[in-house]
PDB file of C-alpha atoms and ligand atoms in Angstrom:
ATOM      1  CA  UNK A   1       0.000   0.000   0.000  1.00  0.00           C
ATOM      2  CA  UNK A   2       1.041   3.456  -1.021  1.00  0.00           C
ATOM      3  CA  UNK A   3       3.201   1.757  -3.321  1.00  0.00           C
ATOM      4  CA  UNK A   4       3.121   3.595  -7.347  1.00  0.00           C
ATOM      5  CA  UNK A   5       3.837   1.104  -9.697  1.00  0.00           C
ATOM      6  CA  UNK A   6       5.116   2.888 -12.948  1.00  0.00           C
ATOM      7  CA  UNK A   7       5.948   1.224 -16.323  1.00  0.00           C
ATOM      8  CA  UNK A   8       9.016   3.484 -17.768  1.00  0.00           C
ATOM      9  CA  UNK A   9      10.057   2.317 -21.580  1.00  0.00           C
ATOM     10  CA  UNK A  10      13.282   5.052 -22.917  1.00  0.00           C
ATOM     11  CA  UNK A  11      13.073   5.281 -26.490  1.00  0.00           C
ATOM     12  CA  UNK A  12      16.062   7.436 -27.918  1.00  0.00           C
ATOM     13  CA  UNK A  13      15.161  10.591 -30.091  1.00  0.00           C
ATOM     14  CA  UNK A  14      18.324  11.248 -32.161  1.00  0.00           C
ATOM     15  CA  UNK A  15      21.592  11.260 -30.983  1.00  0.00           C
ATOM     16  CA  UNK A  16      20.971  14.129 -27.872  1.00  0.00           C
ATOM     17  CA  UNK A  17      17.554  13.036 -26.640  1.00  0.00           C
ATOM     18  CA  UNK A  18      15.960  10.285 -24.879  1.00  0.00           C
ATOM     19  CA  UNK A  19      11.930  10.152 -24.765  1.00  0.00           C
ATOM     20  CA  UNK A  20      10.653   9.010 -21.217  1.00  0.00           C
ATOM     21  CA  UNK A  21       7.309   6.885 -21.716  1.00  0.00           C
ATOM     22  CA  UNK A  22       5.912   6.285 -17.825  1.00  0.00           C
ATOM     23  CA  UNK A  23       2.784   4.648 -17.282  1.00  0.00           C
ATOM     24  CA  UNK A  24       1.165   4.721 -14.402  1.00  0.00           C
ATOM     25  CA  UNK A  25       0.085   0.590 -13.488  1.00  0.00           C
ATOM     26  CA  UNK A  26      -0.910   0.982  -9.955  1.00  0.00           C
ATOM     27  CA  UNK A  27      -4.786   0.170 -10.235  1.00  0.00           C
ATOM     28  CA  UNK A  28      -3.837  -2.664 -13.073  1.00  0.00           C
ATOM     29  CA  UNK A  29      -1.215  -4.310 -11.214  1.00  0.00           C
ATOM     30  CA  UNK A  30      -3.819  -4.672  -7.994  1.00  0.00           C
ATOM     31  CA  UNK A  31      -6.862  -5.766 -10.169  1.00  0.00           C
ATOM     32  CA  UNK A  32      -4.361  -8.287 -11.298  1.00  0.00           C
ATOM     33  CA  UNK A  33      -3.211  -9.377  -8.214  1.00  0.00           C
ATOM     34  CA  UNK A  34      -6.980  -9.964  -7.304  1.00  0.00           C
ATOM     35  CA  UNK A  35      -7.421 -12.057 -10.095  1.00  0.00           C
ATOM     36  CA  UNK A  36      -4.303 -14.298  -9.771  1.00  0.00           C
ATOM     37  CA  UNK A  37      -5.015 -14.928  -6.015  1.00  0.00           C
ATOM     38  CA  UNK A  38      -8.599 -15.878  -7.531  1.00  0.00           C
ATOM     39  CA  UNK A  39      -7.278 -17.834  -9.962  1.00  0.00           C
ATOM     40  CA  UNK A  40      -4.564 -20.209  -7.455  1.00  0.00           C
ATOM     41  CA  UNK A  41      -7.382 -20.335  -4.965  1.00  0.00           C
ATOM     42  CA  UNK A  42      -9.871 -22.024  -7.713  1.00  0.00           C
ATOM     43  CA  UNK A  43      -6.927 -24.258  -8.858  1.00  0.00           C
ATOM     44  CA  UNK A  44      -6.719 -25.151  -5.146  1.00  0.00           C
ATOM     45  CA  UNK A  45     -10.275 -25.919  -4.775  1.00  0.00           C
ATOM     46  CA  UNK A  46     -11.125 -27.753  -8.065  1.00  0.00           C
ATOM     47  CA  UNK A  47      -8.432 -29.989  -6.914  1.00  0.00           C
ATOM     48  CA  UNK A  48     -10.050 -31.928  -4.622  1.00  0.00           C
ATOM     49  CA  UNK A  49     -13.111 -32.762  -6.387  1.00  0.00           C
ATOM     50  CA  UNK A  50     -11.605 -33.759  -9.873  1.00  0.00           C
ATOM     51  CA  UNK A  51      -9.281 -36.301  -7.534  1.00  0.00           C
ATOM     52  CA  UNK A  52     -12.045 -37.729  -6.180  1.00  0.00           C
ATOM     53  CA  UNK A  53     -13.718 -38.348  -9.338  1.00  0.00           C
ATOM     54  CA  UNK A  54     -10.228 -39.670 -10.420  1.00  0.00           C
ATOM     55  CA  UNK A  55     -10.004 -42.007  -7.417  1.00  0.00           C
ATOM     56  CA  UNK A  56     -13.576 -42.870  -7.547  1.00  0.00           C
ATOM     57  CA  UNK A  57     -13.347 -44.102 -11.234  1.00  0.00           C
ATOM     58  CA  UNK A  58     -10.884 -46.015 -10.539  1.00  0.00           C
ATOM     59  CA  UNK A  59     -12.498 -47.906  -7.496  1.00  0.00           C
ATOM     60  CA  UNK A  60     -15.760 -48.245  -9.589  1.00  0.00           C
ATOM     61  CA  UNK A  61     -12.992 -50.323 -12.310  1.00  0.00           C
ATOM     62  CA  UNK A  62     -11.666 -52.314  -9.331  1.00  0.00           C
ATOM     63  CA  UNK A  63     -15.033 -53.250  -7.862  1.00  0.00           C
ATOM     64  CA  UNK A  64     -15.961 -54.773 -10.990  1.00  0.00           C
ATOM     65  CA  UNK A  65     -16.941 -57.942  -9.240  1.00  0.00           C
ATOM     66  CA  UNK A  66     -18.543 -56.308  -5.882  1.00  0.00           C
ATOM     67  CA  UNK A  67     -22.050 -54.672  -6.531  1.00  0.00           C
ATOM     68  CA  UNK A  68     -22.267 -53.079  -3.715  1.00  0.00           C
ATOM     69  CA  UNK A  69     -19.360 -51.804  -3.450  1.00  0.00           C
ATOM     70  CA  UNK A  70     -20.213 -50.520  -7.288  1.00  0.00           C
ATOM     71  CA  UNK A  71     -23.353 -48.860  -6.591  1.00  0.00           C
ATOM     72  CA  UNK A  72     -21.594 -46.962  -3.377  1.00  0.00           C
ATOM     73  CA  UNK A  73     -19.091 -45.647  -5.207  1.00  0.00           C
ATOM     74  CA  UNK A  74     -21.333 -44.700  -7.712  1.00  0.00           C
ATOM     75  CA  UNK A  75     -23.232 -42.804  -5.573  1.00  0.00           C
ATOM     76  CA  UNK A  76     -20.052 -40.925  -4.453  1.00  0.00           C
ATOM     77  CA  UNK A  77     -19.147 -40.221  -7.687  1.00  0.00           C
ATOM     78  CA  UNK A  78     -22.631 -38.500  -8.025  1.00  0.00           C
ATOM     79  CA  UNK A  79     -22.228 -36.455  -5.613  1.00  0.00           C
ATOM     80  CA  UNK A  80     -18.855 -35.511  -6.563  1.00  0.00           C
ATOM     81  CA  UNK A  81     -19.924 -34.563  -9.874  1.00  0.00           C
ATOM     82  CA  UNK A  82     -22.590 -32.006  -8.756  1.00  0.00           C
ATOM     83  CA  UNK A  83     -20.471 -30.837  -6.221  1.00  0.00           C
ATOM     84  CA  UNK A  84     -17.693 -29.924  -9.281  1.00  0.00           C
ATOM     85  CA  UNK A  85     -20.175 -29.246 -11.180  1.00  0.00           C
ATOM     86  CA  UNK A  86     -22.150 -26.081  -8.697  1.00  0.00           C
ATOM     87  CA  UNK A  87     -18.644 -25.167  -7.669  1.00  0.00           C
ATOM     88  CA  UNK A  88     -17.842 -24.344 -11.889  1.00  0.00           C
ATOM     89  CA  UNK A  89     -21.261 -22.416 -11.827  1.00  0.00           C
ATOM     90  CA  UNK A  90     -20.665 -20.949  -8.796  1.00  0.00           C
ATOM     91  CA  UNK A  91     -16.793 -19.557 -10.165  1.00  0.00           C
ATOM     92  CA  UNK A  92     -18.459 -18.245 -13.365  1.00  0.00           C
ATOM     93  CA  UNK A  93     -20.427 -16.185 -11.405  1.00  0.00           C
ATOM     94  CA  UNK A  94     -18.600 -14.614  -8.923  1.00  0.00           C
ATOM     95  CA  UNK A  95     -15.839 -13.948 -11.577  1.00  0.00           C
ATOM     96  CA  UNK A  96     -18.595 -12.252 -13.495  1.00  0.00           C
ATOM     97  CA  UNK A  97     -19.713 -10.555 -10.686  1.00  0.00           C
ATOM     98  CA  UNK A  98     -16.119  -9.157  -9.168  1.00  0.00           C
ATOM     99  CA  UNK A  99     -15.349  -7.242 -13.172  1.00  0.00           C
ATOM    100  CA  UNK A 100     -18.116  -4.878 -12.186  1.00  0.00           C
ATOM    101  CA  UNK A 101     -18.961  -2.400  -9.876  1.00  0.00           C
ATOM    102  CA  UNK A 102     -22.907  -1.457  -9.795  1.00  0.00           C
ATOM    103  CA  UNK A 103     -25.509  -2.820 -12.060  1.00  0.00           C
ATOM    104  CA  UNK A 104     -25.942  -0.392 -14.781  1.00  0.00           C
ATOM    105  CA  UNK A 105     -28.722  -2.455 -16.952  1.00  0.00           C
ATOM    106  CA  UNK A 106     -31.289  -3.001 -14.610  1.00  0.00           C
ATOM    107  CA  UNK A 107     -34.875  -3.080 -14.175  1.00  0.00           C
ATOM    108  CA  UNK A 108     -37.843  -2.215 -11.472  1.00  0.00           C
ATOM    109  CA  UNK A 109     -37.657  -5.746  -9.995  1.00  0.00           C
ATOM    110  CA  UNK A 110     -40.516  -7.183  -7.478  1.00  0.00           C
ATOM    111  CA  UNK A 111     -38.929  -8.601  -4.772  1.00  0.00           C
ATOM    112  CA  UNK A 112     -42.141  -9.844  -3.074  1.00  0.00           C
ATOM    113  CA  UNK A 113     -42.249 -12.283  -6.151  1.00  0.00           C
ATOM    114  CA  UNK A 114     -38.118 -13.217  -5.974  1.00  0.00           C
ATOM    115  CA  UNK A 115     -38.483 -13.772  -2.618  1.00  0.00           C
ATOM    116  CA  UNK A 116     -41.648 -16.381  -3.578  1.00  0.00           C
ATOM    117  CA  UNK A 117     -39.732 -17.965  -6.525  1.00  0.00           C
ATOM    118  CA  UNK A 118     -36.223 -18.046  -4.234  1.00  0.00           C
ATOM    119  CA  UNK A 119     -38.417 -20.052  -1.282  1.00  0.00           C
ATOM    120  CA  UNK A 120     -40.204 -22.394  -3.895  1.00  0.00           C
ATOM    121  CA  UNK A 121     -36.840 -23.886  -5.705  1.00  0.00           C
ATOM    122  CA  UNK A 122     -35.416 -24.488  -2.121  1.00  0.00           C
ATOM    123  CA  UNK A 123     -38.455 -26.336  -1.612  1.00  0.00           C
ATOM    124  CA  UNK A 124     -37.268 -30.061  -2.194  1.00  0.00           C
ATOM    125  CA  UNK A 125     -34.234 -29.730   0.127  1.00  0.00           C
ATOM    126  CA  UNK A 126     -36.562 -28.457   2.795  1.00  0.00           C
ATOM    127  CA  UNK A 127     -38.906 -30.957   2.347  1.00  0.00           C
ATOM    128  CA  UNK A 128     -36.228 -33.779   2.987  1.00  0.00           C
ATOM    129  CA  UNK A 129     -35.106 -32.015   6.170  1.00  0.00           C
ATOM    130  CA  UNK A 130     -38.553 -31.469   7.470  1.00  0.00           C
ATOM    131  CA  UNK A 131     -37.716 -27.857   8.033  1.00  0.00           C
ATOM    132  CA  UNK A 132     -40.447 -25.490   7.473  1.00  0.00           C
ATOM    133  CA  UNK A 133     -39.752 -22.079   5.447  1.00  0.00           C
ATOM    134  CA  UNK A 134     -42.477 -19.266   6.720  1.00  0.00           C
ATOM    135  CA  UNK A 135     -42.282 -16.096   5.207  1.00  0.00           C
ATOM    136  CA  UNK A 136     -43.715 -13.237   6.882  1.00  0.00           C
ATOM    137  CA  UNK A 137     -44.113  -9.752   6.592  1.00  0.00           C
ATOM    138  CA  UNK A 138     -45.592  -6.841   4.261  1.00  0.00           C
ATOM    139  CA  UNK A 139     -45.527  -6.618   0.847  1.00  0.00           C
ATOM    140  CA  UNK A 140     -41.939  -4.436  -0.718  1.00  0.00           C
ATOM    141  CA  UNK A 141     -42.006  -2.161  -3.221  1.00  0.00           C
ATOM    142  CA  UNK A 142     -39.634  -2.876  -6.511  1.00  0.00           C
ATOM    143  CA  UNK A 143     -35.939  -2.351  -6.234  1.00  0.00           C
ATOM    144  CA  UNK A 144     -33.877  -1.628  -9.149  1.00  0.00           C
ATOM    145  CA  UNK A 145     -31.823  -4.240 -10.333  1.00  0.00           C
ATOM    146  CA  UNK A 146     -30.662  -7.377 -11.846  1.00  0.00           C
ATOM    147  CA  UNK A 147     -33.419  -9.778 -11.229  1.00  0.00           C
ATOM    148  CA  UNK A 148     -31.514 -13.173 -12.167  1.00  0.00           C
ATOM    149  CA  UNK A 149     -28.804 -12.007  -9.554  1.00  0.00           C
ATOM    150  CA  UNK A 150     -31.229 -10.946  -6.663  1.00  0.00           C
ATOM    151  CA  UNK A 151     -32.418 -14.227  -7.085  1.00  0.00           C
ATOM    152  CA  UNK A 152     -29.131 -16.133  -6.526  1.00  0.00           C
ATOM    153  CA  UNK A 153     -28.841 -13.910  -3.289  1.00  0.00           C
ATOM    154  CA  UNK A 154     -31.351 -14.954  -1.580  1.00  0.00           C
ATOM    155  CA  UNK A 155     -31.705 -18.520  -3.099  1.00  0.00           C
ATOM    156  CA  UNK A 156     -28.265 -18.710  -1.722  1.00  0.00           C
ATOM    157  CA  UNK A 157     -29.307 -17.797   2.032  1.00  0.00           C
ATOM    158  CA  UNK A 158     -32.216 -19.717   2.003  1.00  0.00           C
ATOM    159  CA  UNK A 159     -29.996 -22.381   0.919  1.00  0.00           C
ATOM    160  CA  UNK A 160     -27.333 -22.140   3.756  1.00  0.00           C
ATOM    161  CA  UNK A 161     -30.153 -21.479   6.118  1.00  0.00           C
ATOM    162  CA  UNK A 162     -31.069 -25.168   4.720  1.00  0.00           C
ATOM    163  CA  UNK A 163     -27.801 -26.909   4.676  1.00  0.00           C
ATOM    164  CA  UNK A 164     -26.493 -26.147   8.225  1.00  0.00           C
ATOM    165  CA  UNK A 165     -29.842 -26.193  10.012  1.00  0.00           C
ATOM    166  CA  UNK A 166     -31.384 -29.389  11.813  1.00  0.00           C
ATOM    167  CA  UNK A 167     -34.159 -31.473  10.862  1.00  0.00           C
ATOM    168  CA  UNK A 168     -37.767 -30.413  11.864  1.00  0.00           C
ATOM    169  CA  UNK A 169     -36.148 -26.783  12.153  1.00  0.00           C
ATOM    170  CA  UNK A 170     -37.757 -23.585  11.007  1.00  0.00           C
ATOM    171  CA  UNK A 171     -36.434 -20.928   8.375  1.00  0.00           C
ATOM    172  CA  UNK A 172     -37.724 -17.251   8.569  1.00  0.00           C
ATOM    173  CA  UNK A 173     -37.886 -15.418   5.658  1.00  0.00           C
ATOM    174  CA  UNK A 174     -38.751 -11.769   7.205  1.00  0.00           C
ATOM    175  CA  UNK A 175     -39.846  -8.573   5.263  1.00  0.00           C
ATOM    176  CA  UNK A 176     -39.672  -5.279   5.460  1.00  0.00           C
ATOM    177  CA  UNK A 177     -39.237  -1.524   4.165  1.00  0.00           C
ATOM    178  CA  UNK A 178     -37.903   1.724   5.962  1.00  0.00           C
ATOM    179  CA  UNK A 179     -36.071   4.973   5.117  1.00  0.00           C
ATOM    180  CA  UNK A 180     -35.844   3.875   1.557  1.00  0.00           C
ATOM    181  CA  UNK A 181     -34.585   0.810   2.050  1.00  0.00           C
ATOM    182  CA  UNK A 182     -35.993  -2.897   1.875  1.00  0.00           C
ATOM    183  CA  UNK A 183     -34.651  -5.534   4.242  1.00  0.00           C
ATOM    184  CA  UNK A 184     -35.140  -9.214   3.453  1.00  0.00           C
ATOM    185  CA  UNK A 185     -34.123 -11.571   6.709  1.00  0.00           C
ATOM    186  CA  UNK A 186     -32.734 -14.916   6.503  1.00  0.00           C
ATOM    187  CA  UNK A 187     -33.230 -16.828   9.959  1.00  0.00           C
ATOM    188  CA  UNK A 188     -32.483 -20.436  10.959  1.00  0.00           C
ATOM    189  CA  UNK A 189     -31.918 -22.201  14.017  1.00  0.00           C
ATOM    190  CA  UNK A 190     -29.023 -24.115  13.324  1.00  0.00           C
ATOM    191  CA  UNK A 191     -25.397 -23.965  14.771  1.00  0.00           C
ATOM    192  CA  UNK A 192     -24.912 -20.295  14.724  1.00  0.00           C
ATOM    193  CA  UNK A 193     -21.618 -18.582  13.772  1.00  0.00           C
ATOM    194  CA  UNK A 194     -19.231 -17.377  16.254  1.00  0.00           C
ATOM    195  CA  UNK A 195     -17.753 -13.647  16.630  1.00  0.00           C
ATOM    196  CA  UNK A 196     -14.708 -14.105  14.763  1.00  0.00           C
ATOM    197  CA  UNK A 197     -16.677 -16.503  12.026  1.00  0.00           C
ATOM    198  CA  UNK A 198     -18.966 -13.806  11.031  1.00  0.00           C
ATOM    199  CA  UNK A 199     -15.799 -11.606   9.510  1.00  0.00           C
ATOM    200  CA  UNK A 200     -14.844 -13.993   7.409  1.00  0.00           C
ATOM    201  CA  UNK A 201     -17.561 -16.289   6.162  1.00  0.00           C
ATOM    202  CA  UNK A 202     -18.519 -13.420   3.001  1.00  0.00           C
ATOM    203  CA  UNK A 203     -14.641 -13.980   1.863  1.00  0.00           C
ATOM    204  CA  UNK A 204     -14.490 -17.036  -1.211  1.00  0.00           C
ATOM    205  CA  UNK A 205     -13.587 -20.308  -0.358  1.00  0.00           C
ATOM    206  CA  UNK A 206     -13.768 -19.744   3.259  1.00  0.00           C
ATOM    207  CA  UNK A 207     -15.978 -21.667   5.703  1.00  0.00           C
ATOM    208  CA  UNK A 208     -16.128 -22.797   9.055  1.00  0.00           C
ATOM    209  CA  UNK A 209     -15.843 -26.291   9.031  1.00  0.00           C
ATOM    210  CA  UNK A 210     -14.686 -27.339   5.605  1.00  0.00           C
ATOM    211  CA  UNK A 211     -15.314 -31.143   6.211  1.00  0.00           C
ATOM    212  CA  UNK A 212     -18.344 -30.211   6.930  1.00  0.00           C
ATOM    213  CA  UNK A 213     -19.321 -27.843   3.968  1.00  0.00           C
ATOM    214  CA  UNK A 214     -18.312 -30.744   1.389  1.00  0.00           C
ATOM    215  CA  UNK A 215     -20.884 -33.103   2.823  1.00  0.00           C
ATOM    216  CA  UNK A 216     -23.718 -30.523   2.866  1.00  0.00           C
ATOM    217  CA  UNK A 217     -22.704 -29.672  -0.659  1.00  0.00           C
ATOM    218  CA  UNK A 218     -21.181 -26.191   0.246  1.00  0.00           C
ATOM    219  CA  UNK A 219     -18.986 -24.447  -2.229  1.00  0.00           C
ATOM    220  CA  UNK A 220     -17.379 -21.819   0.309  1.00  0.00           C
ATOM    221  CA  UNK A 221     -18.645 -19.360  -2.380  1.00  0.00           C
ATOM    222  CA  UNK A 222     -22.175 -18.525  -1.663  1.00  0.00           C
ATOM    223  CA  UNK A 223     -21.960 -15.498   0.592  1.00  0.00           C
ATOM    224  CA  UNK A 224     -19.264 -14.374  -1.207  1.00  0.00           C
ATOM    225  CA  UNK A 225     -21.618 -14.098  -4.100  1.00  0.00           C
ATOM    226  CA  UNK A 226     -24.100 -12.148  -1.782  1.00  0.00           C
ATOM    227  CA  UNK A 227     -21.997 -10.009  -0.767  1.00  0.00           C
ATOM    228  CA  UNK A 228     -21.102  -9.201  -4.588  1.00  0.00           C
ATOM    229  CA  UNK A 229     -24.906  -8.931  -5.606  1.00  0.00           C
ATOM    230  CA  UNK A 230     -25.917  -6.746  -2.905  1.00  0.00           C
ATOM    231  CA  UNK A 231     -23.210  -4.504  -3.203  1.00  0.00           C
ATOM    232  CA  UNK A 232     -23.602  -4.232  -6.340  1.00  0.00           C
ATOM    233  CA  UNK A 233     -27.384  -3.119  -6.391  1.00  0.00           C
ATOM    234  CA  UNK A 234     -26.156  -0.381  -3.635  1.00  0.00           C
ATOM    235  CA  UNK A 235     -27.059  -2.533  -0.789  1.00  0.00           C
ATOM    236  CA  UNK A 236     -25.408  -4.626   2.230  1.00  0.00           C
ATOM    237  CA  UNK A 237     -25.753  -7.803   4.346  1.00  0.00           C
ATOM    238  CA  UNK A 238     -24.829  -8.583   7.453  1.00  0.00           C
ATOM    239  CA  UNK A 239     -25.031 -11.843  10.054  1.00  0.00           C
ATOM    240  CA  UNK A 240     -26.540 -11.656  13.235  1.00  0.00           C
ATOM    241  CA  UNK A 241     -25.418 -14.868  15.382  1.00  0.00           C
ATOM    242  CA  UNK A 242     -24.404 -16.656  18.196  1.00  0.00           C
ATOM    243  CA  UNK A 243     -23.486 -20.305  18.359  1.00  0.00           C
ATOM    244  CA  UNK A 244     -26.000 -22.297  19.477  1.00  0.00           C
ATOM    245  CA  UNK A 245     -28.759 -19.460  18.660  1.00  0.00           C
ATOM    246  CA  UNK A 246     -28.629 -19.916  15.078  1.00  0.00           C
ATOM    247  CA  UNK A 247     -28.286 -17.126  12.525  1.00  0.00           C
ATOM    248  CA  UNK A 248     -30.280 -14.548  10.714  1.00  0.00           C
ATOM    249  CA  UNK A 249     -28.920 -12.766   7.566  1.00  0.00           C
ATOM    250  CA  UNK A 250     -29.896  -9.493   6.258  1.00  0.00           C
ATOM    251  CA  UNK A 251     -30.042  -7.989   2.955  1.00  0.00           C
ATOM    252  CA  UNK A 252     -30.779  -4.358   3.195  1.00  0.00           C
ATOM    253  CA  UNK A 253     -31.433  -2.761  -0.578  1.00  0.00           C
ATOM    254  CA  UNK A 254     -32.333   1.094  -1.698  1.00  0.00           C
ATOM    255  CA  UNK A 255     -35.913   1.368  -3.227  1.00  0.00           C
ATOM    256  CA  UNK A 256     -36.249   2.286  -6.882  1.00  0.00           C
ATOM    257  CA  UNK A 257     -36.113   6.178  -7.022  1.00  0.00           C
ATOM    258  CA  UNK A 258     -38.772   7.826  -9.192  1.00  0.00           C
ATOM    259  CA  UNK A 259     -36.256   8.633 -12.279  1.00  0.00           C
ATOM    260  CA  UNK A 260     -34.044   5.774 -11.929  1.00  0.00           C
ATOM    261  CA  UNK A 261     -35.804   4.029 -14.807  1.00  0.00           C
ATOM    262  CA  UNK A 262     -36.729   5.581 -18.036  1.00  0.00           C
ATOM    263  CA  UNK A 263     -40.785   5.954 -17.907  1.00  0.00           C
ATOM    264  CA  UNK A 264     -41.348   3.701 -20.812  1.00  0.00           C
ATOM    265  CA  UNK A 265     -39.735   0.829 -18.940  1.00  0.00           C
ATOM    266  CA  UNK A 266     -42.271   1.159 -16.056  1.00  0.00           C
ATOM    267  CA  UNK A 267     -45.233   0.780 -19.217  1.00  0.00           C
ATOM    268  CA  UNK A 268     -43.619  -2.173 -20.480  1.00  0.00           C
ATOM    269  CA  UNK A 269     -42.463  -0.516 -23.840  1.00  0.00           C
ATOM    270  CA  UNK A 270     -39.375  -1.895 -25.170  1.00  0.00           C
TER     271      UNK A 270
HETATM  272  P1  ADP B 301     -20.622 -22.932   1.755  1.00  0.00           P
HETATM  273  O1  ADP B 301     -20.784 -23.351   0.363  1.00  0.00           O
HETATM  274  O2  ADP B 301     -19.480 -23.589   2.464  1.00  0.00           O
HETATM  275  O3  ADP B 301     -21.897 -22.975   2.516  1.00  0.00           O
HETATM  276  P2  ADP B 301     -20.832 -20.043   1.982  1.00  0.00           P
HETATM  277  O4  ADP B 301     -19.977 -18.967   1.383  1.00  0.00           O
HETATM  278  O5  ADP B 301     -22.261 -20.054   1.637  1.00  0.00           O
HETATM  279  O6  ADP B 301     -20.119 -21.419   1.616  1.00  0.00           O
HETATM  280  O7  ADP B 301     -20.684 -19.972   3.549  1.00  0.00           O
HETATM  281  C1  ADP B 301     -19.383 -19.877   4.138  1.00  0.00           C
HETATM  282  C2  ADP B 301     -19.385 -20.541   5.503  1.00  0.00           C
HETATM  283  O8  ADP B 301     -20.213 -19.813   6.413  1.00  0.00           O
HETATM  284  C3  ADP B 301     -19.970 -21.953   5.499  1.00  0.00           C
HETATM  285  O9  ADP B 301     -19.004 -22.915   5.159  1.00  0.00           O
HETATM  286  C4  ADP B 301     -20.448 -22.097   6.936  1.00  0.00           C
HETATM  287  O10 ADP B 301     -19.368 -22.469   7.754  1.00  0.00           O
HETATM  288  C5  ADP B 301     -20.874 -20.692   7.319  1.00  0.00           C
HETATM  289  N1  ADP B 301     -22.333 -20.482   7.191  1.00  0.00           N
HETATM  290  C6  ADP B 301     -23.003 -19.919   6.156  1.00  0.00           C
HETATM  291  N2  ADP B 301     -24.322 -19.858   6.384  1.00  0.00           N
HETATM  292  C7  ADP B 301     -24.521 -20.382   7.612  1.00  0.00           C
HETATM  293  C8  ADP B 301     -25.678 -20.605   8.436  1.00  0.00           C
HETATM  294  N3  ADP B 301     -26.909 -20.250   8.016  1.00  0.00           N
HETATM  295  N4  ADP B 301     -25.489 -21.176   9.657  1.00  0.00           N
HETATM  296  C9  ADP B 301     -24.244 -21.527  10.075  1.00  0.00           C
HETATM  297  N5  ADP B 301     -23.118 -21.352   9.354  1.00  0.00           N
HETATM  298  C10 ADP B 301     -23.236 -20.788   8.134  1.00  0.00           C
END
């Protein structure tokens, strides 16, 4: 930090001259470091499942004779797969999502109904858990934004609220709107986070219990993604926890602003 990182090239003009060319790479050198760091991290992580597929393969080969054995491995495999296969999705994404700053092509979304659409596709996993999702609270009115990426936001809580929560649990799904701003609230009653957890669970690849987060499916990328979103619509979220208490997660999002759309978007016009 406070570090100028200058590109000089000398190019000689005639015999009594020299022309200076300096460059000023500061801002490009750190958005490159960023993306490096990104980039040995993802190696890091992709690692492990591709070698379990690898291994796995090769066990499924060996158990030829064993059908048991073949149809557990199989199943592993499976698993493996999808859990390669969200992490890819999940890498696509955020790298999308860390090139740009604020959502410039947006539209007047309705969270009301991406908070109804979010609950319904976690709706299987819930249903296997016994956990009921209730959603309470008044209707919102529309944010500006990305729609598709609002979506993943609060799929993505829903989701964790899911995945580290016990059976027979409850998730709350709480709504409201004040000075401008809409808050969505994510609550479960699982393990809760501790003090020091709840500064770094929004960074990628990072969770709590790793060996834990690979059997629920985890990609230690999901909150990084919210983070991302949010802050990228002009919003923030934040945890609320303590271990044993369980956890509630807040979005908080600016209204749409009369003016922030062109008034032929809000009459459906092209
Ligand atoms: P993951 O794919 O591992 O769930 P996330 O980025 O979504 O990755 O979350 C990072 C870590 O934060 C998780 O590994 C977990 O330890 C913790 N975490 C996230 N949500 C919750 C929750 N609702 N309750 C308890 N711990 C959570």
């Amino acid at each position: 930090q406070g570090t100028m990182i200058v590109h000089v090239r000398v190019a000689p003009l005639g015999d009594d001259y020299i022309l200076l060319l300096a460059d000023d790479r500061t801002e490009i050198t750190r958005t490159e470091a960023i993306r490096n760091d990104f980039v040995a991290n993802v190696s890091h992580e992709l690692k492990t499942p591709v070698s379990a597929i690898s291994l796995l393969s090769e066990a499924i080969d060996g158990a030829a004779d064993d059908p048991v054995a073949v149809h557990r491995f199989t199943a592993r495999l499976y698993k493996e797969s999808a859990r390669l296969g969200a992490m890819v999705q999940d890498i696509i994404e955020l790298s999308r999502l860390q090139g740009t700053n604020i959502v410039v092509e947006g539209e007047a979304v309705d969270i009301n109904a991406v908070i109804a659409e979010a609950v319904d596709r976690n709706k299987l996993p819930a249903e296997e858990k016994q956990i009921n999702i209730s959603v309470g609270g008044k209707s919102l009115d529309p944010v500006f934004g990305d729609r598709d990426l609002l979506m993943t936001a609060l799929r993505n809580l829903i989701d964790n609220a899911i995945r580290y929560s016990g059976p027979g649990t409850t998730v709350g799904v709480g709504i409201r709107q004040r000075d401008g701003l809409i808050q969505v609230s994510v609550t479960d009653q699982g393990p809760g986070i501790s003090a020091d957890e709840q500064d770094r669970i929004f960074e990628r690849f990072y969770r709590v219990d790793a060996a834990r987060s690979r059997q629920t499916g985890g990609t230690g990328l999901g909150l990084s993604i919210v983070k991302h979103v949010v802050a990228n619509h002009g919003g923030e979220v934040t945890v609320w926890s303590q271990p044993g208490q369980g956890s509630t997660f807040t979005v908080r999002l600016p209204i749409l602003e009369d003016g922030q759309l062109p008034a032929e978007d809000f009459s459906g016009g092209s």
